[in-house]
Amino acid sequence: MAGNSQRRGAVRKTGTKKGPTVGSGGVRRRGLEGKGATPPASQRPHHPAGKRAAQAARKQQGRHKKTDDTEIVLGRNPVLECLRAGAPATALYVALGTDSDERLTEAVQLAADKGISILEVPRHDLDRIAANGMHQGLALQVPPYDYAHPDDLLAESKRDAAPPLLVALDNISDPRNLGAIIRSVAAFGGHGVLIPQRRSASVTAVAWRTSAGAAARLPVARATNLNRTLKQWADSGLQVVGLDADGDTAIDEIVGDGPVVVVVGSEGKGLSRLVRQNCDAVVSIPMAGPTESLNASVAAGVVLAEIARQRRG
């Protein structure tokens, strides 16, 4: 009723139609204004052309992304082997409260002699670095691996009195296999390892650990095109011997006393088609039992041992 608002104690509620109310402040008027010219399709995120442009930008960014980074070698034996082999380490991490033994004492002494920084860190810091906790209170920081050029690797192998013995890896994606092969090549007098730049395992902390420090003594080269590099090596006088479970040549039929490069294929895929076509011989290892094939690193060790036996004879 009209007189109710005038009675004693009456209070007008806010937001009613009576009296002045707060206006829109021109918001609705500005909302009706145009947003300008329509951007090109490639700049609209939900347009198919915009999605293609964003995908191309991500690919271009990925080409320039750094692929190698500082690696951490974990465990007392791998750390000690790397230090003994002269790995270019930058820091040695020792967990606080770690029980000392001969390996730890020697690792700290070698690091001190080489001028490597020795840092005591809480154990949980190493636990965070090692997902499986297998650090044994010791870790070694190693800078990105310095790969050799394939031409330099071949030239260096020819300077040795023994004929060049090189190993190339095709479709080897497990860094543990890479590390084990590096160790076998060093053990049987090989001169180096060649890996493809793409679709291949690289010298990471896992490879350092598996190689037991051999990666510091043996050069590893990267090839932009593995097949082209093998052709160049063949033209320079090297025998290209492929290693595959489906090979047509027995291991005792190869002649390894001359310059040779052994190409190791993966356990699952074997050698790629083009690499296989450019091999002078494709070797297989006869199996006496029901096992269909050996691990790539084991098979490489068997072939390298046979070549080393022939060269000793």
PDB file of C-alpha atoms in Angstrom:
ATOM      1  CA  MET A   1       0.000   0.000   0.000  1.00  0.00           C
ATOM      2  CA  ALA A   2       1.114   3.562  -0.705  1.00  0.00           C
ATOM      3  CA  GLY A   3       1.204   4.588   2.924  1.00  0.00           C
ATOM      4  CA  ASN A   4       3.090   1.625   4.244  1.00  0.00           C
ATOM      5  CA  SER A   5       6.510   3.030   3.380  1.00  0.00           C
ATOM      6  CA  GLN A   6       5.862   6.115   5.417  1.00  0.00           C
ATOM      7  CA  ARG A   7       4.983   4.347   8.606  1.00  0.00           C
ATOM      8  CA  ARG A   8       7.341   4.369  11.557  1.00  0.00           C
ATOM      9  CA  GLY A   9      10.076   1.678  11.302  1.00  0.00           C
ATOM     10  CA  ALA A  10       9.542   0.961   7.607  1.00  0.00           C
ATOM     11  CA  VAL A  11      12.718   0.276   5.517  1.00  0.00           C
ATOM     12  CA  ARG A  12      12.848   0.283   1.727  1.00  0.00           C
ATOM     13  CA  LYS A  13      14.417  -2.865   0.312  1.00  0.00           C
ATOM     14  CA  THR A  14      17.242  -2.465  -2.230  1.00  0.00           C
ATOM     15  CA  GLY A  15      16.628  -3.505  -5.783  1.00  0.00           C
ATOM     16  CA  THR A  16      12.937  -2.578  -5.822  1.00  0.00           C
ATOM     17  CA  LYS A  17      11.356  -0.632  -8.648  1.00  0.00           C
ATOM     18  CA  LYS A  18      10.722   2.368  -6.453  1.00  0.00           C
ATOM     19  CA  GLY A  19      13.302   5.118  -6.548  1.00  0.00           C
ATOM     20  CA  PRO A  20      16.510   5.307  -8.605  1.00  0.00           C
ATOM     21  CA  THR A  21      18.282   2.065  -9.580  1.00  0.00           C
ATOM     22  CA  VAL A  22      21.813   1.375 -10.808  1.00  0.00           C
ATOM     23  CA  GLY A  23      21.999   1.386 -14.606  1.00  0.00           C
ATOM     24  CA  SER A  24      23.977  -0.877 -16.938  1.00  0.00           C
ATOM     25  CA  GLY A  25      26.710   1.731 -17.363  1.00  0.00           C
ATOM     26  CA  GLY A  26      26.785   1.321 -21.115  1.00  0.00           C
ATOM     27  CA  VAL A  27      27.738  -2.353 -21.002  1.00  0.00           C
ATOM     28  CA  ARG A  28      24.914  -3.347 -23.306  1.00  0.00           C
ATOM     29  CA  ARG A  29      25.771  -0.575 -25.703  1.00  0.00           C
ATOM     30  CA  ARG A  30      29.407  -1.672 -25.911  1.00  0.00           C
ATOM     31  CA  GLY A  31      28.311  -5.282 -26.298  1.00  0.00           C
ATOM     32  CA  LEU A  32      26.568  -4.387 -29.518  1.00  0.00           C
ATOM     33  CA  GLU A  33      29.701  -2.908 -31.064  1.00  0.00           C
ATOM     34  CA  GLY A  34      31.542  -4.915 -33.772  1.00  0.00           C
ATOM     35  CA  LYS A  35      34.706  -6.951 -32.953  1.00  0.00           C
ATOM     36  CA  GLY A  36      36.611  -5.900 -36.039  1.00  0.00           C
ATOM     37  CA  ALA A  37      37.597  -7.833 -39.125  1.00  0.00           C
ATOM     38  CA  THR A  38      37.423 -11.606 -39.041  1.00  0.00           C
ATOM     39  CA  PRO A  39      40.983 -13.072 -38.623  1.00  0.00           C
ATOM     40  CA  PRO A  40      42.360 -15.430 -41.263  1.00  0.00           C
ATOM     41  CA  ALA A  41      41.389 -19.076 -40.957  1.00  0.00           C
ATOM     42  CA  SER A  42      44.954 -20.059 -39.990  1.00  0.00           C
ATOM     43  CA  GLN A  43      44.748 -17.770 -36.924  1.00  0.00           C
ATOM     44  CA  ARG A  44      41.456 -19.155 -35.623  1.00  0.00           C
ATOM     45  CA  PRO A  45      42.232 -21.950 -33.125  1.00  0.00           C
ATOM     46  CA  HIS A  46      39.084 -23.986 -33.782  1.00  0.00           C
ATOM     47  CA  HIS A  47      39.214 -23.773 -37.571  1.00  0.00           C
ATOM     48  CA  PRO A  48      40.782 -26.763 -39.422  1.00  0.00           C
ATOM     49  CA  ALA A  49      43.332 -24.420 -41.005  1.00  0.00           C
ATOM     50  CA  GLY A  50      44.228 -23.054 -37.581  1.00  0.00           C
ATOM     51  CA  LYS A  51      44.697 -26.548 -36.187  1.00  0.00           C
ATOM     52  CA  ARG A  52      47.012 -27.440 -39.088  1.00  0.00           C
ATOM     53  CA  ALA A  53      49.042 -24.281 -38.518  1.00  0.00           C
ATOM     54  CA  ALA A  54      49.392 -25.033 -34.803  1.00  0.00           C
ATOM     55  CA  GLN A  55      50.514 -28.594 -35.557  1.00  0.00           C
ATOM     56  CA  ALA A  56      53.132 -27.344 -38.029  1.00  0.00           C
ATOM     57  CA  ALA A  57      54.416 -24.874 -35.435  1.00  0.00           C
ATOM     58  CA  ARG A  58      54.781 -27.646 -32.855  1.00  0.00           C
ATOM     59  CA  LYS A  59      56.726 -29.795 -35.329  1.00  0.00           C
ATOM     60  CA  GLN A  60      59.031 -26.901 -36.179  1.00  0.00           C
ATOM     61  CA  GLN A  61      59.632 -26.286 -32.501  1.00  0.00           C
ATOM     62  CA  GLY A  62      60.405 -29.958 -31.952  1.00  0.00           C
ATOM     63  CA  ARG A  63      63.118 -29.900 -34.626  1.00  0.00           C
ATOM     64  CA  HIS A  64      65.100 -27.354 -32.677  1.00  0.00           C
ATOM     65  CA  LYS A  65      64.470 -28.927 -29.283  1.00  0.00           C
ATOM     66  CA  LYS A  66      67.560 -30.078 -27.433  1.00  0.00           C
ATOM     67  CA  THR A  67      67.621 -33.870 -27.385  1.00  0.00           C
ATOM     68  CA  ASP A  68      70.644 -34.486 -25.158  1.00  0.00           C
ATOM     69  CA  ASP A  69      70.877 -33.295 -21.604  1.00  0.00           C
ATOM     70  CA  THR A  70      72.929 -33.832 -18.481  1.00  0.00           C
ATOM     71  CA  GLU A  71      72.778 -37.438 -17.325  1.00  0.00           C
ATOM     72  CA  ILE A  72      72.974 -38.957 -13.843  1.00  0.00           C
ATOM     73  CA  VAL A  73      74.761 -42.295 -13.367  1.00  0.00           C
ATOM     74  CA  LEU A  74      73.439 -44.130 -10.308  1.00  0.00           C
ATOM     75  CA  GLY A  75      74.925 -46.950  -8.234  1.00  0.00           C
ATOM     76  CA  ARG A  76      78.354 -47.567  -6.733  1.00  0.00           C
ATOM     77  CA  ASN A  77      79.721 -49.941  -9.372  1.00  0.00           C
ATOM     78  CA  PRO A  78      78.610 -47.848 -12.414  1.00  0.00           C
ATOM     79  CA  VAL A  79      79.845 -44.616 -10.795  1.00  0.00           C
ATOM     80  CA  LEU A  80      83.202 -46.174  -9.918  1.00  0.00           C
ATOM     81  CA  GLU A  81      83.610 -47.664 -13.411  1.00  0.00           C
ATOM     82  CA  CYS A  82      82.856 -44.297 -15.018  1.00  0.00           C
ATOM     83  CA  LEU A  83      85.393 -42.555 -12.795  1.00  0.00           C
ATOM     84  CA  ARG A  84      88.027 -45.203 -13.494  1.00  0.00           C
ATOM     85  CA  ALA A  85      87.400 -44.887 -17.234  1.00  0.00           C
ATOM     86  CA  GLY A  86      87.776 -41.118 -17.124  1.00  0.00           C
ATOM     87  CA  ALA A  87      84.181 -40.155 -17.810  1.00  0.00           C
ATOM     88  CA  PRO A  88      83.848 -36.352 -18.127  1.00  0.00           C
ATOM     89  CA  ALA A  89      81.880 -35.979 -14.891  1.00  0.00           C
ATOM     90  CA  THR A  90      81.025 -32.626 -13.347  1.00  0.00           C
ATOM     91  CA  ALA A  91      79.734 -33.576  -9.878  1.00  0.00           C
ATOM     92  CA  LEU A  92      79.647 -36.521  -7.474  1.00  0.00           C
ATOM     93  CA  TYR A  93      76.644 -36.728  -5.137  1.00  0.00           C
ATOM     94  CA  VAL A  94      76.944 -38.632  -1.860  1.00  0.00           C
ATOM     95  CA  ALA A  95      73.839 -39.155   0.262  1.00  0.00           C
ATOM     96  CA  LEU A  96      74.123 -38.125   3.906  1.00  0.00           C
ATOM     97  CA  GLY A  97      74.421 -41.064   6.274  1.00  0.00           C
ATOM     98  CA  THR A  98      75.550 -43.498   3.555  1.00  0.00           C
ATOM     99  CA  ASP A  99      77.526 -46.502   4.795  1.00  0.00           C
ATOM    100  CA  SER A 100      81.054 -46.345   3.468  1.00  0.00           C
ATOM    101  CA  ASP A 101      82.849 -49.197   1.704  1.00  0.00           C
ATOM    102  CA  GLU A 102      85.841 -49.608  -0.624  1.00  0.00           C
ATOM    103  CA  ARG A 103      83.858 -48.531  -3.701  1.00  0.00           C
ATOM    104  CA  LEU A 104      82.576 -45.347  -2.082  1.00  0.00           C
ATOM    105  CA  THR A 105      86.017 -44.469  -0.721  1.00  0.00           C
ATOM    106  CA  GLU A 106      87.676 -45.006  -4.106  1.00  0.00           C
ATOM    107  CA  ALA A 107      84.971 -43.048  -5.932  1.00  0.00           C
ATOM    108  CA  VAL A 108      85.406 -40.049  -3.622  1.00  0.00           C
ATOM    109  CA  GLN A 109      89.196 -40.259  -3.945  1.00  0.00           C
ATOM    110  CA  LEU A 110      89.079 -40.432  -7.754  1.00  0.00           C
ATOM    111  CA  ALA A 111      86.642 -37.526  -7.911  1.00  0.00           C
ATOM    112  CA  ALA A 112      88.890 -35.455  -5.664  1.00  0.00           C
ATOM    113  CA  ASP A 113      91.970 -36.258  -7.749  1.00  0.00           C
ATOM    114  CA  LYS A 114      90.169 -35.262 -10.950  1.00  0.00           C
ATOM    115  CA  GLY A 115      88.847 -32.005  -9.494  1.00  0.00           C
ATOM    116  CA  ILE A 116      85.199 -33.117  -9.635  1.00  0.00           C
ATOM    117  CA  SER A 117      82.885 -31.383  -7.195  1.00  0.00           C
ATOM    118  CA  ILE A 118      81.827 -33.649  -4.307  1.00  0.00           C
ATOM    119  CA  LEU A 119      78.450 -32.731  -2.826  1.00  0.00           C
ATOM    120  CA  GLU A 120      76.722 -34.244   0.199  1.00  0.00           C
ATOM    121  CA  VAL A 121      72.967 -34.186  -0.308  1.00  0.00           C
ATOM    122  CA  PRO A 122      69.974 -35.549   1.626  1.00  0.00           C
ATOM    123  CA  ARG A 123      69.049 -39.090   0.667  1.00  0.00           C
ATOM    124  CA  HIS A 124      65.578 -38.081  -0.478  1.00  0.00           C
ATOM    125  CA  ASP A 125      67.184 -35.898  -3.168  1.00  0.00           C
ATOM    126  CA  LEU A 126      68.753 -38.996  -4.734  1.00  0.00           C
ATOM    127  CA  ASP A 127      65.505 -40.912  -4.209  1.00  0.00           C
ATOM    128  CA  ARG A 128      63.744 -38.263  -6.275  1.00  0.00           C
ATOM    129  CA  ILE A 129      66.318 -38.603  -9.082  1.00  0.00           C
ATOM    130  CA  ALA A 130      66.235 -42.409  -9.091  1.00  0.00           C
ATOM    131  CA  ALA A 131      62.681 -43.595  -9.609  1.00  0.00           C
ATOM    132  CA  ASN A 132      63.543 -47.126  -8.468  1.00  0.00           C
ATOM    133  CA  GLY A 133      65.754 -45.994  -5.583  1.00  0.00           C
ATOM    134  CA  MET A 134      68.752 -47.990  -6.890  1.00  0.00           C
ATOM    135  CA  HIS A 135      71.388 -45.342  -6.249  1.00  0.00           C
ATOM    136  CA  GLN A 136      73.126 -46.918  -3.209  1.00  0.00           C
ATOM    137  CA  GLY A 137      73.811 -43.441  -1.884  1.00  0.00           C
ATOM    138  CA  LEU A 138      76.037 -42.444  -4.821  1.00  0.00           C
ATOM    139  CA  ALA A 139      75.369 -40.593  -8.091  1.00  0.00           C
ATOM    140  CA  LEU A 140      77.550 -39.054 -10.773  1.00  0.00           C
ATOM    141  CA  GLN A 141      76.541 -36.145 -12.998  1.00  0.00           C
ATOM    142  CA  VAL A 142      77.753 -36.570 -16.571  1.00  0.00           C
ATOM    143  CA  PRO A 143      77.418 -33.864 -19.277  1.00  0.00           C
ATOM    144  CA  PRO A 144      75.809 -34.642 -22.653  1.00  0.00           C
ATOM    145  CA  TYR A 145      77.781 -37.220 -24.606  1.00  0.00           C
ATOM    146  CA  ASP A 146      80.166 -35.828 -27.214  1.00  0.00           C
ATOM    147  CA  TYR A 147      79.455 -37.920 -30.312  1.00  0.00           C
ATOM    148  CA  ALA A 148      82.132 -38.392 -32.934  1.00  0.00           C
ATOM    149  CA  HIS A 149      81.637 -37.842 -36.656  1.00  0.00           C
ATOM    150  CA  PRO A 150      81.462 -41.053 -38.763  1.00  0.00           C
ATOM    151  CA  ASP A 151      84.336 -39.881 -40.977  1.00  0.00           C
ATOM    152  CA  ASP A 152      86.536 -39.190 -37.941  1.00  0.00           C
ATOM    153  CA  LEU A 153      85.629 -42.583 -36.462  1.00  0.00           C
ATOM    154  CA  LEU A 154      86.699 -44.368 -39.654  1.00  0.00           C
ATOM    155  CA  ALA A 155      89.894 -42.335 -39.979  1.00  0.00           C
ATOM    156  CA  GLU A 156      90.847 -43.027 -36.366  1.00  0.00           C
ATOM    157  CA  SER A 157      90.261 -46.774 -36.774  1.00  0.00           C
ATOM    158  CA  LYS A 158      92.577 -46.856 -39.808  1.00  0.00           C
ATOM    159  CA  ARG A 159      95.428 -45.343 -37.786  1.00  0.00           C
ATOM    160  CA  ASP A 160      95.580 -48.447 -35.607  1.00  0.00           C
ATOM    161  CA  ALA A 161      97.891 -51.304 -36.471  1.00  0.00           C
ATOM    162  CA  ALA A 162      94.986 -53.762 -36.414  1.00  0.00           C
ATOM    163  CA  PRO A 163      92.416 -53.673 -39.239  1.00  0.00           C
ATOM    164  CA  PRO A 164      89.351 -51.524 -38.473  1.00  0.00           C
ATOM    165  CA  LEU A 165      86.641 -53.290 -36.500  1.00  0.00           C
ATOM    166  CA  LEU A 166      83.490 -51.195 -36.186  1.00  0.00           C
ATOM    167  CA  VAL A 167      79.930 -51.960 -35.108  1.00  0.00           C
ATOM    168  CA  ALA A 168      76.843 -50.198 -36.465  1.00  0.00           C
ATOM    169  CA  LEU A 169      73.417 -50.471 -34.836  1.00  0.00           C
ATOM    170  CA  ASP A 170      70.182 -50.627 -36.817  1.00  0.00           C
ATOM    171  CA  ASN A 171      66.812 -50.382 -35.010  1.00  0.00           C
ATOM    172  CA  ILE A 172      68.404 -50.738 -31.549  1.00  0.00           C
ATOM    173  CA  SER A 173      66.168 -48.644 -29.296  1.00  0.00           C
ATOM    174  CA  ASP A 174      67.039 -50.023 -25.830  1.00  0.00           C
ATOM    175  CA  PRO A 175      69.887 -48.048 -24.181  1.00  0.00           C
ATOM    176  CA  ARG A 176      70.798 -51.152 -22.154  1.00  0.00           C
ATOM    177  CA  ASN A 177      71.536 -53.013 -25.383  1.00  0.00           C
ATOM    178  CA  LEU A 178      73.576 -50.052 -26.587  1.00  0.00           C
ATOM    179  CA  GLY A 179      75.616 -49.990 -23.384  1.00  0.00           C
ATOM    180  CA  ALA A 180      76.192 -53.746 -23.462  1.00  0.00           C
ATOM    181  CA  ILE A 181      77.317 -53.613 -27.117  1.00  0.00           C
ATOM    182  CA  ILE A 182      79.710 -50.747 -26.368  1.00  0.00           C
ATOM    183  CA  ARG A 183      81.196 -52.860 -23.585  1.00  0.00           C
ATOM    184  CA  SER A 184      81.584 -55.882 -25.878  1.00  0.00           C
ATOM    185  CA  VAL A 185      83.190 -53.815 -28.654  1.00  0.00           C
ATOM    186  CA  ALA A 186      85.732 -52.430 -26.194  1.00  0.00           C
ATOM    187  CA  ALA A 187      86.408 -55.898 -24.759  1.00  0.00           C
ATOM    188  CA  PHE A 188      87.081 -57.545 -28.145  1.00  0.00           C
ATOM    189  CA  GLY A 189      89.323 -54.838 -29.592  1.00  0.00           C
ATOM    190  CA  GLY A 190      86.772 -52.869 -31.617  1.00  0.00           C
ATOM    191  CA  HIS A 191      87.421 -49.265 -32.600  1.00  0.00           C
ATOM    192  CA  GLY A 192      83.975 -47.695 -32.231  1.00  0.00           C
ATOM    193  CA  VAL A 193      80.210 -47.831 -32.548  1.00  0.00           C
ATOM    194  CA  LEU A 194      77.959 -46.113 -35.083  1.00  0.00           C
ATOM    195  CA  ILE A 195      74.324 -45.301 -34.311  1.00  0.00           C
ATOM    196  CA  PRO A 196      71.646 -43.509 -36.360  1.00  0.00           C
ATOM    197  CA  GLN A 197      70.660 -40.023 -35.311  1.00  0.00           C
ATOM    198  CA  ARG A 198      66.953 -40.918 -35.285  1.00  0.00           C
ATOM    199  CA  ARG A 199      64.998 -43.921 -34.061  1.00  0.00           C
ATOM    200  CA  SER A 200      67.897 -45.212 -32.025  1.00  0.00           C
ATOM    201  CA  ALA A 201      69.014 -45.416 -28.427  1.00  0.00           C
ATOM    202  CA  SER A 202      71.492 -42.752 -27.415  1.00  0.00           C
ATOM    203  CA  VAL A 203      74.262 -42.669 -24.830  1.00  0.00           C
ATOM    204  CA  THR A 204      72.150 -41.923 -21.761  1.00  0.00           C
ATOM    205  CA  ALA A 205      72.735 -42.660 -18.083  1.00  0.00           C
ATOM    206  CA  VAL A 206      71.315 -46.153 -18.622  1.00  0.00           C
ATOM    207  CA  ALA A 207      73.823 -46.801 -21.422  1.00  0.00           C
ATOM    208  CA  TRP A 208      76.649 -45.400 -19.264  1.00  0.00           C
ATOM    209  CA  ARG A 209      75.634 -47.757 -16.464  1.00  0.00           C
ATOM    210  CA  THR A 210      75.402 -50.833 -18.711  1.00  0.00           C
ATOM    211  CA  SER A 211      78.684 -50.104 -20.481  1.00  0.00           C
ATOM    212  CA  ALA A 212      80.461 -50.058 -17.082  1.00  0.00           C
ATOM    213  CA  GLY A 213      82.484 -47.023 -18.153  1.00  0.00           C
ATOM    214  CA  ALA A 214      83.438 -48.336 -21.612  1.00  0.00           C
ATOM    215  CA  ALA A 215      81.539 -45.423 -23.186  1.00  0.00           C
ATOM    216  CA  ALA A 216      84.307 -43.147 -21.911  1.00  0.00           C
ATOM    217  CA  ARG A 217      87.026 -45.154 -23.686  1.00  0.00           C
ATOM    218  CA  LEU A 218      85.256 -46.086 -26.920  1.00  0.00           C
ATOM    219  CA  PRO A 219      84.071 -43.436 -29.424  1.00  0.00           C
ATOM    220  CA  VAL A 220      80.429 -43.486 -30.499  1.00  0.00           C
ATOM    221  CA  ALA A 221      79.481 -41.708 -33.727  1.00  0.00           C
ATOM    222  CA  ARG A 222      76.099 -40.558 -34.986  1.00  0.00           C
ATOM    223  CA  ALA A 223      75.073 -40.855 -38.620  1.00  0.00           C
ATOM    224  CA  THR A 224      72.397 -38.698 -40.194  1.00  0.00           C
ATOM    225  CA  ASN A 225      71.748 -41.499 -42.691  1.00  0.00           C
ATOM    226  CA  LEU A 226      72.987 -44.925 -41.604  1.00  0.00           C
ATOM    227  CA  ASN A 227      72.623 -46.571 -45.011  1.00  0.00           C
ATOM    228  CA  ARG A 228      74.576 -43.816 -46.774  1.00  0.00           C
ATOM    229  CA  THR A 229      77.362 -43.968 -44.200  1.00  0.00           C
ATOM    230  CA  LEU A 230      77.650 -47.741 -44.577  1.00  0.00           C
ATOM    231  CA  LYS A 231      77.930 -47.317 -48.352  1.00  0.00           C
ATOM    232  CA  GLN A 232      80.762 -44.813 -47.865  1.00  0.00           C
ATOM    233  CA  TRP A 233      82.547 -47.184 -45.523  1.00  0.00           C
ATOM    234  CA  ALA A 234      82.134 -50.030 -48.003  1.00  0.00           C
ATOM    235  CA  ASP A 235      83.633 -47.842 -50.763  1.00  0.00           C
ATOM    236  CA  SER A 236      86.626 -47.189 -48.496  1.00  0.00           C
ATOM    237  CA  GLY A 237      87.371 -50.916 -48.221  1.00  0.00           C
ATOM    238  CA  LEU A 238      85.347 -52.173 -45.251  1.00  0.00           C
ATOM    239  CA  GLN A 239      83.401 -55.418 -45.436  1.00  0.00           C
ATOM    240  CA  VAL A 240      79.803 -54.865 -44.290  1.00  0.00           C
ATOM    241  CA  VAL A 241      78.557 -57.871 -42.331  1.00  0.00           C
ATOM    242  CA  GLY A 242      74.947 -57.826 -41.176  1.00  0.00           C
ATOM    243  CA  LEU A 243      73.773 -59.742 -38.131  1.00  0.00           C
ATOM    244  CA  ASP A 244      70.231 -61.060 -38.347  1.00  0.00           C
ATOM    245  CA  ALA A 245      68.367 -64.136 -37.155  1.00  0.00           C
ATOM    246  CA  ASP A 246      67.306 -64.791 -40.771  1.00  0.00           C
ATOM    247  CA  GLY A 247      70.827 -64.532 -42.172  1.00  0.00           C
ATOM    248  CA  ASP A 248      71.951 -66.948 -44.887  1.00  0.00           C
ATOM    249  CA  THR A 249      75.595 -67.185 -43.750  1.00  0.00           C
ATOM    250  CA  ALA A 250      76.803 -69.131 -40.729  1.00  0.00           C
ATOM    251  CA  ILE A 251      79.003 -67.356 -38.223  1.00  0.00           C
ATOM    252  CA  ASP A 252      81.969 -69.664 -38.888  1.00  0.00           C
ATOM    253  CA  GLU A 253      81.891 -68.787 -42.612  1.00  0.00           C
ATOM    254  CA  ILE A 254      82.732 -65.120 -42.211  1.00  0.00           C
ATOM    255  CA  VAL A 255      86.290 -63.855 -42.666  1.00  0.00           C
ATOM    256  CA  GLY A 256      86.939 -61.221 -40.043  1.00  0.00           C
ATOM    257  CA  ASP A 257      90.692 -60.705 -40.259  1.00  0.00           C
ATOM    258  CA  GLY A 258      90.287 -57.703 -42.571  1.00  0.00           C
ATOM    259  CA  PRO A 259      88.560 -54.322 -42.206  1.00  0.00           C
ATOM    260  CA  VAL A 260      84.968 -55.051 -41.219  1.00  0.00           C
ATOM    261  CA  VAL A 261      81.886 -53.321 -39.856  1.00  0.00           C
ATOM    262  CA  VAL A 262      79.291 -55.503 -38.143  1.00  0.00           C
ATOM    263  CA  VAL A 263      75.724 -54.205 -38.462  1.00  0.00           C
ATOM    264  CA  VAL A 264      73.516 -55.393 -35.613  1.00  0.00           C
ATOM    265  CA  GLY A 265      69.747 -55.478 -36.109  1.00  0.00           C
ATOM    266  CA  SER A 266      67.175 -55.477 -33.352  1.00  0.00           C
ATOM    267  CA  GLU A 267      65.858 -58.688 -31.823  1.00  0.00           C
ATOM    268  CA  GLY A 268      62.332 -58.022 -33.067  1.00  0.00           C
ATOM    269  CA  LYS A 269      62.641 -56.147 -36.386  1.00  0.00           C
ATOM    270  CA  GLY A 270      66.074 -57.311 -37.457  1.00  0.00           C
ATOM    271  CA  LEU A 271      67.866 -55.348 -40.152  1.00  0.00           C
ATOM    272  CA  SER A 272      65.965 -52.765 -42.178  1.00  0.00           C
ATOM    273  CA  ARG A 273      65.463 -53.554 -45.860  1.00  0.00           C
ATOM    274  CA  LEU A 274      67.908 -51.019 -47.308  1.00  0.00           C
ATOM    275  CA  VAL A 275      70.659 -51.830 -44.828  1.00  0.00           C
ATOM    276  CA  ARG A 276      70.243 -55.535 -45.502  1.00  0.00           C
ATOM    277  CA  GLN A 277      70.541 -55.012 -49.264  1.00  0.00           C
ATOM    278  CA  ASN A 278      73.872 -53.231 -48.841  1.00  0.00           C
ATOM    279  CA  CYS A 279      75.471 -55.903 -46.661  1.00  0.00           C
ATOM    280  CA  ASP A 280      78.171 -58.092 -48.191  1.00  0.00           C
ATOM    281  CA  ALA A 281      76.949 -60.964 -46.006  1.00  0.00           C
ATOM    282  CA  VAL A 282      74.146 -61.469 -43.496  1.00  0.00           C
ATOM    283  CA  VAL A 283      75.251 -63.714 -40.649  1.00  0.00           C
ATOM    284  CA  SER A 284      73.086 -65.777 -38.323  1.00  0.00           C
ATOM    285  CA  ILE A 285      74.042 -67.689 -35.183  1.00  0.00           C
ATOM    286  CA  PRO A 286      72.947 -71.360 -35.238  1.00  0.00           C
ATOM    287  CA  MET A 287      70.735 -72.289 -32.300  1.00  0.00           C
ATOM    288  CA  ALA A 288      71.065 -75.724 -30.730  1.00  0.00           C
ATOM    289  CA  GLY A 289      67.909 -75.464 -28.614  1.00  0.00           C
ATOM    290  CA  PRO A 290      64.371 -74.189 -29.098  1.00  0.00           C
ATOM    291  CA  THR A 291      65.401 -70.552 -28.587  1.00  0.00           C
ATOM    292  CA  GLU A 292      64.565 -68.626 -31.750  1.00  0.00           C
ATOM    293  CA  SER A 293      67.020 -65.743 -31.356  1.00  0.00           C
ATOM    294  CA  LEU A 294      69.465 -64.137 -28.967  1.00  0.00           C
ATOM    295  CA  ASN A 295      69.359 -60.700 -27.450  1.00  0.00           C
ATOM    296  CA  ALA A 296      70.968 -58.143 -29.783  1.00  0.00           C
ATOM    297  CA  SER A 297      73.824 -57.367 -27.398  1.00  0.00           C
ATOM    298  CA  VAL A 298      74.506 -61.069 -26.752  1.00  0.00           C
ATOM    299  CA  ALA A 299      74.495 -61.846 -30.482  1.00  0.00           C
ATOM    300  CA  ALA A 300      76.881 -58.958 -31.136  1.00  0.00           C
ATOM    301  CA  GLY A 301      79.221 -60.284 -28.449  1.00  0.00           C
ATOM    302  CA  VAL A 302      79.240 -63.749 -30.034  1.00  0.00           C
ATOM    303  CA  VAL A 303      80.174 -62.374 -33.477  1.00  0.00           C
ATOM    304  CA  LEU A 304      82.816 -60.060 -32.053  1.00  0.00           C
ATOM    305  CA  ALA A 305      84.330 -62.942 -30.105  1.00  0.00           C
ATOM    306  CA  GLU A 306      84.570 -65.009 -33.320  1.00  0.00           C
ATOM    307  CA  ILE A 307      86.241 -62.124 -35.173  1.00  0.00           C
ATOM    308  CA  ALA A 308      88.673 -61.613 -32.284  1.00  0.00           C
ATOM    309  CA  ARG A 309      89.506 -65.351 -32.354  1.00  0.00           C
ATOM    310  CA  GLN A 310      90.261 -65.203 -36.075  1.00  0.00           C
ATOM    311  CA  ARG A 311      92.493 -62.166 -35.621  1.00  0.00           C
ATOM    312  CA  ARG A 312      94.442 -63.843 -32.842  1.00  0.00           C
ATOM    313  CA  GLY A 313      95.016 -66.853 -35.104  1.00  0.00           C
TER     314      GLY A 313
END
